[in-house]
mmCIF file of C-alpha atoms in Angstrom:
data_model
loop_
_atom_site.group_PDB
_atom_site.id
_atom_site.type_symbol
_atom_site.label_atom_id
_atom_site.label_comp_id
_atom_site.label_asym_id
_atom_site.label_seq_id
_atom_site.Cartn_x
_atom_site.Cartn_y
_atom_site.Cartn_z
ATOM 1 C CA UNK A 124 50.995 195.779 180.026
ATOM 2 C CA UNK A 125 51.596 197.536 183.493
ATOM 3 C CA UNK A 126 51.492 195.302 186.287
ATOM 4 C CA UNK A 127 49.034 197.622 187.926
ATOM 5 C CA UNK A 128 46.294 196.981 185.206
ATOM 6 C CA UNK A 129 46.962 193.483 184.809
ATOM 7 C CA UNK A 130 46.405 193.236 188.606
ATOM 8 C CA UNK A 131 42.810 195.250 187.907
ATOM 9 C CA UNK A 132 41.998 192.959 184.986
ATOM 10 C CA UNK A 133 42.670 190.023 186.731
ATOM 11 C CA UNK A 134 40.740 191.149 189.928
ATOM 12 C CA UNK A 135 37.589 192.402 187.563
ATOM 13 C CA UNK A 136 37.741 189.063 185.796
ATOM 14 C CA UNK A 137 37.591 186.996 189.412
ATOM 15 C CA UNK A 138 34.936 189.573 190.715
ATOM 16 C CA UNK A 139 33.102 188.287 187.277
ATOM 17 C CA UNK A 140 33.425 184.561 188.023
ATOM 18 C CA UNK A 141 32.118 184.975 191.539
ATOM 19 C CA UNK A 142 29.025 187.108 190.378
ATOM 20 C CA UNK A 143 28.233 184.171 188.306
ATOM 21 C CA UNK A 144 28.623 181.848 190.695
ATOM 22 C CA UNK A 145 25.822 183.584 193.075
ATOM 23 C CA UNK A 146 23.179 184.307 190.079
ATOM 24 C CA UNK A 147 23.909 180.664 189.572
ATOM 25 C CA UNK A 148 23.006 179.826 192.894
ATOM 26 C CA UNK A 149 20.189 182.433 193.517
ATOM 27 C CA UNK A 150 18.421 180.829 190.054
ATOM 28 C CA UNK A 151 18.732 177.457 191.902
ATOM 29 C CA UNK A 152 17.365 178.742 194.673
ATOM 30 C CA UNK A 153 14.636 180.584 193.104
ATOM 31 C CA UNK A 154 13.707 177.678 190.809
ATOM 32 C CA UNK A 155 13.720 175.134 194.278
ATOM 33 C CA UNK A 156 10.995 177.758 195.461
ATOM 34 C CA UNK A 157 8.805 178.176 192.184
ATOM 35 C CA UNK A 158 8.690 173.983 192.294
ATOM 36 C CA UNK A 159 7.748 173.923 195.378
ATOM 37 C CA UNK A 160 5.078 176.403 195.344
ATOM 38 C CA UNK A 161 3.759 174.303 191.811
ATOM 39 C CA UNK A 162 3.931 171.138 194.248
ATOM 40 C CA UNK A 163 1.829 172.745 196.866
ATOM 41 C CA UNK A 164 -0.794 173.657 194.287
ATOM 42 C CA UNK A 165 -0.883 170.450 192.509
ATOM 43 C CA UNK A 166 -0.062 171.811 189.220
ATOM 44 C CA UNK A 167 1.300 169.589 186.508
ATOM 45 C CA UNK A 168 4.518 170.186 185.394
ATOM 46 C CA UNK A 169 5.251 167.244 182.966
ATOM 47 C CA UNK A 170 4.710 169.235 179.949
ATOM 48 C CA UNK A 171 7.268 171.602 180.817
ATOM 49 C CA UNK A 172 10.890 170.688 179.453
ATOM 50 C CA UNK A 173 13.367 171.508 181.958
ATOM 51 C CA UNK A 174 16.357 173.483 180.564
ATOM 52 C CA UNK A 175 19.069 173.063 182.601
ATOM 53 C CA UNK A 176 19.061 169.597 185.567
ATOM 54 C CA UNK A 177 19.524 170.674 189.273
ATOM 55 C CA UNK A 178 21.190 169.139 191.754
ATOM 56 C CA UNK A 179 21.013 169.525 195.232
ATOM 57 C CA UNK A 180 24.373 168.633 195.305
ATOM 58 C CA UNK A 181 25.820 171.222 193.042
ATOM 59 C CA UNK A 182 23.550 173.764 194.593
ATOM 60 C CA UNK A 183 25.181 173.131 198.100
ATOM 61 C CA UNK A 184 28.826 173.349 196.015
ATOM 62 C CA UNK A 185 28.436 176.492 194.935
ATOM 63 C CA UNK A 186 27.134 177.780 198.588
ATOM 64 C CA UNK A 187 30.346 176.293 200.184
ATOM 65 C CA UNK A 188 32.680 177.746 197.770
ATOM 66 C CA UNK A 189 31.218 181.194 197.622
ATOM 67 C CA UNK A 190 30.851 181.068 201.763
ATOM 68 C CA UNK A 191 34.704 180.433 201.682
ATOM 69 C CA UNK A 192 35.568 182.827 199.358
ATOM 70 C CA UNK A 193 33.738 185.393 201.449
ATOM 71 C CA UNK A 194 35.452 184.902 204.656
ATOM 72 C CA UNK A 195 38.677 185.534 203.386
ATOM 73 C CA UNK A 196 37.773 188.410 201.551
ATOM 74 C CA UNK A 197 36.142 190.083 204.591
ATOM 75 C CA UNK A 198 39.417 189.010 206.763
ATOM 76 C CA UNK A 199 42.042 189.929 204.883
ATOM 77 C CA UNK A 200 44.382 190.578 207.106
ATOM 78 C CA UNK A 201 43.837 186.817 208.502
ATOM 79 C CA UNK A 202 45.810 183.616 207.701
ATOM 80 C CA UNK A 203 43.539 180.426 207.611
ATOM 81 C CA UNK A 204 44.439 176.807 207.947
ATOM 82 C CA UNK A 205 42.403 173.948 205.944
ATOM 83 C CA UNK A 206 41.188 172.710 209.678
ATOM 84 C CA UNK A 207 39.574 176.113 210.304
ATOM 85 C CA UNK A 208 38.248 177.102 207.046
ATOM 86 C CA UNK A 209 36.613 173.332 205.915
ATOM 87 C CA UNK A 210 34.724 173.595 209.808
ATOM 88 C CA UNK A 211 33.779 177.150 209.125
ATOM 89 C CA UNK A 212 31.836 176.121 205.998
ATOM 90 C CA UNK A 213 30.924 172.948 207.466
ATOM 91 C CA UNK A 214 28.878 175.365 209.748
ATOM 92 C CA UNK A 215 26.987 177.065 206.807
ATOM 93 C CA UNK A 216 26.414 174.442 204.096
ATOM 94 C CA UNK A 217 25.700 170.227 204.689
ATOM 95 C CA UNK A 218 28.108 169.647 201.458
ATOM 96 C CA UNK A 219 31.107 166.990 202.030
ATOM 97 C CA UNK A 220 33.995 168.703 201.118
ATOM 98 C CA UNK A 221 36.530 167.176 198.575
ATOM 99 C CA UNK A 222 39.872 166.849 199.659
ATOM 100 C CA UNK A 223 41.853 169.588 201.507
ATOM 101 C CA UNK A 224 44.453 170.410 198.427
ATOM 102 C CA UNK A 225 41.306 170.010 196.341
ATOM 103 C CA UNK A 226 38.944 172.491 197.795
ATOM 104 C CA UNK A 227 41.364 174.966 198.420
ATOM 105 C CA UNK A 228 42.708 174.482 194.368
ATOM 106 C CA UNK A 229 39.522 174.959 193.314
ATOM 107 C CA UNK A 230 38.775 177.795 195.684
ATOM 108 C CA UNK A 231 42.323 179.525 193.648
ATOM 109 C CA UNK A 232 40.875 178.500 190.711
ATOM 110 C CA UNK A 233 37.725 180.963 191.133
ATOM 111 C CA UNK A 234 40.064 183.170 193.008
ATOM 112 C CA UNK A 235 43.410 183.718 192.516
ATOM 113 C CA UNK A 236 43.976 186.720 195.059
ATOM 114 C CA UNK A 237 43.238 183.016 197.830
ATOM 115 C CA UNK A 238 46.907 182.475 198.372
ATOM 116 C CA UNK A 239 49.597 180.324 200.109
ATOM 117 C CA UNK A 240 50.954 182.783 202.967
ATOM 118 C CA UNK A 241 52.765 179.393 204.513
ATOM 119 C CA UNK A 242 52.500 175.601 204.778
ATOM 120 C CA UNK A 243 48.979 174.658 205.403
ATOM 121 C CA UNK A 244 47.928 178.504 205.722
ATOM 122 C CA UNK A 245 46.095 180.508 203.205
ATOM 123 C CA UNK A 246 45.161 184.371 203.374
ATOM 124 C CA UNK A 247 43.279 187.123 200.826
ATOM 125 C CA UNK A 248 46.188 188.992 199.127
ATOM 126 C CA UNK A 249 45.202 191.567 196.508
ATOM 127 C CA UNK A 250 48.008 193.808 196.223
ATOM 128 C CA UNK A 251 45.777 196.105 194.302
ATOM 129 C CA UNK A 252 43.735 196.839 197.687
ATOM 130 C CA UNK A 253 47.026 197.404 199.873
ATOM 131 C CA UNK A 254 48.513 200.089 196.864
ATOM 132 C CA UNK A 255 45.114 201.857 197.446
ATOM 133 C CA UNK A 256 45.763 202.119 200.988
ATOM 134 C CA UNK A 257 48.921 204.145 200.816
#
């Protein structure tokens, strides 16, 4: 396989994971709303099963992962450092952040184009974009 459509592939499959991640996140949002609004109206809701548990917790994960994800996409050009990105998220979402080499694994994880540019500094490298641009 050309290196070229492997490099598409693996950029439509990443583009996949995050999509998930925010329908995930706007269903837990939505949901949060619909319970409320039940709350406010007093209506009982112990006959309905519940599908799937939510967590505040997890809800607040996925915000901080996807809000990271997003500011290196939209600065690509930019090298970040673990101080700088965890107190840029830290802004956006009240979630306690694992572990610097943690977060920023599972942040690679979701998207590999997140890279290691030098020690302690990460940037948004798809090589697919910068081809494009030539």
């Amino acid at each position: 396989m050309e290196t070229n459509e492997s490099e598409q592939l693996i950029k439509r499959l990443t583009q996949s994971k995050e999509h998930i991640m925010r329908c995930m996140l706007n269903f837990m949002k939505e949901t949060e709303m619909i319970k409320e609004e039940m709350k406010k109206k007093e209506i009982d809701t112990t006959n309905i099963t519940s599908t799937l548990t939510l967590n505040q917790v997890h809800k607040e994960k996925l915000e901080a992962y996807l809000i990271a994800i997003q500011l290196f996409k939209s600065n690509p050009t930019e090298c970040f450092n673990l101080t700088s990105l965890r107190k840029h998220v830290q802004e956006r979402v009240d979630y306690p952040l694992p572990s610097n080499a943690y977060f920023i694994e599972k942040l690679q994880e979701i998207n590999p184009f997140i890279q290691k540019v030098r020690h302690g500094c990460y940037q948004y490298i798809d090589h697919f974009l910068e081809k494009e641009n030539y």
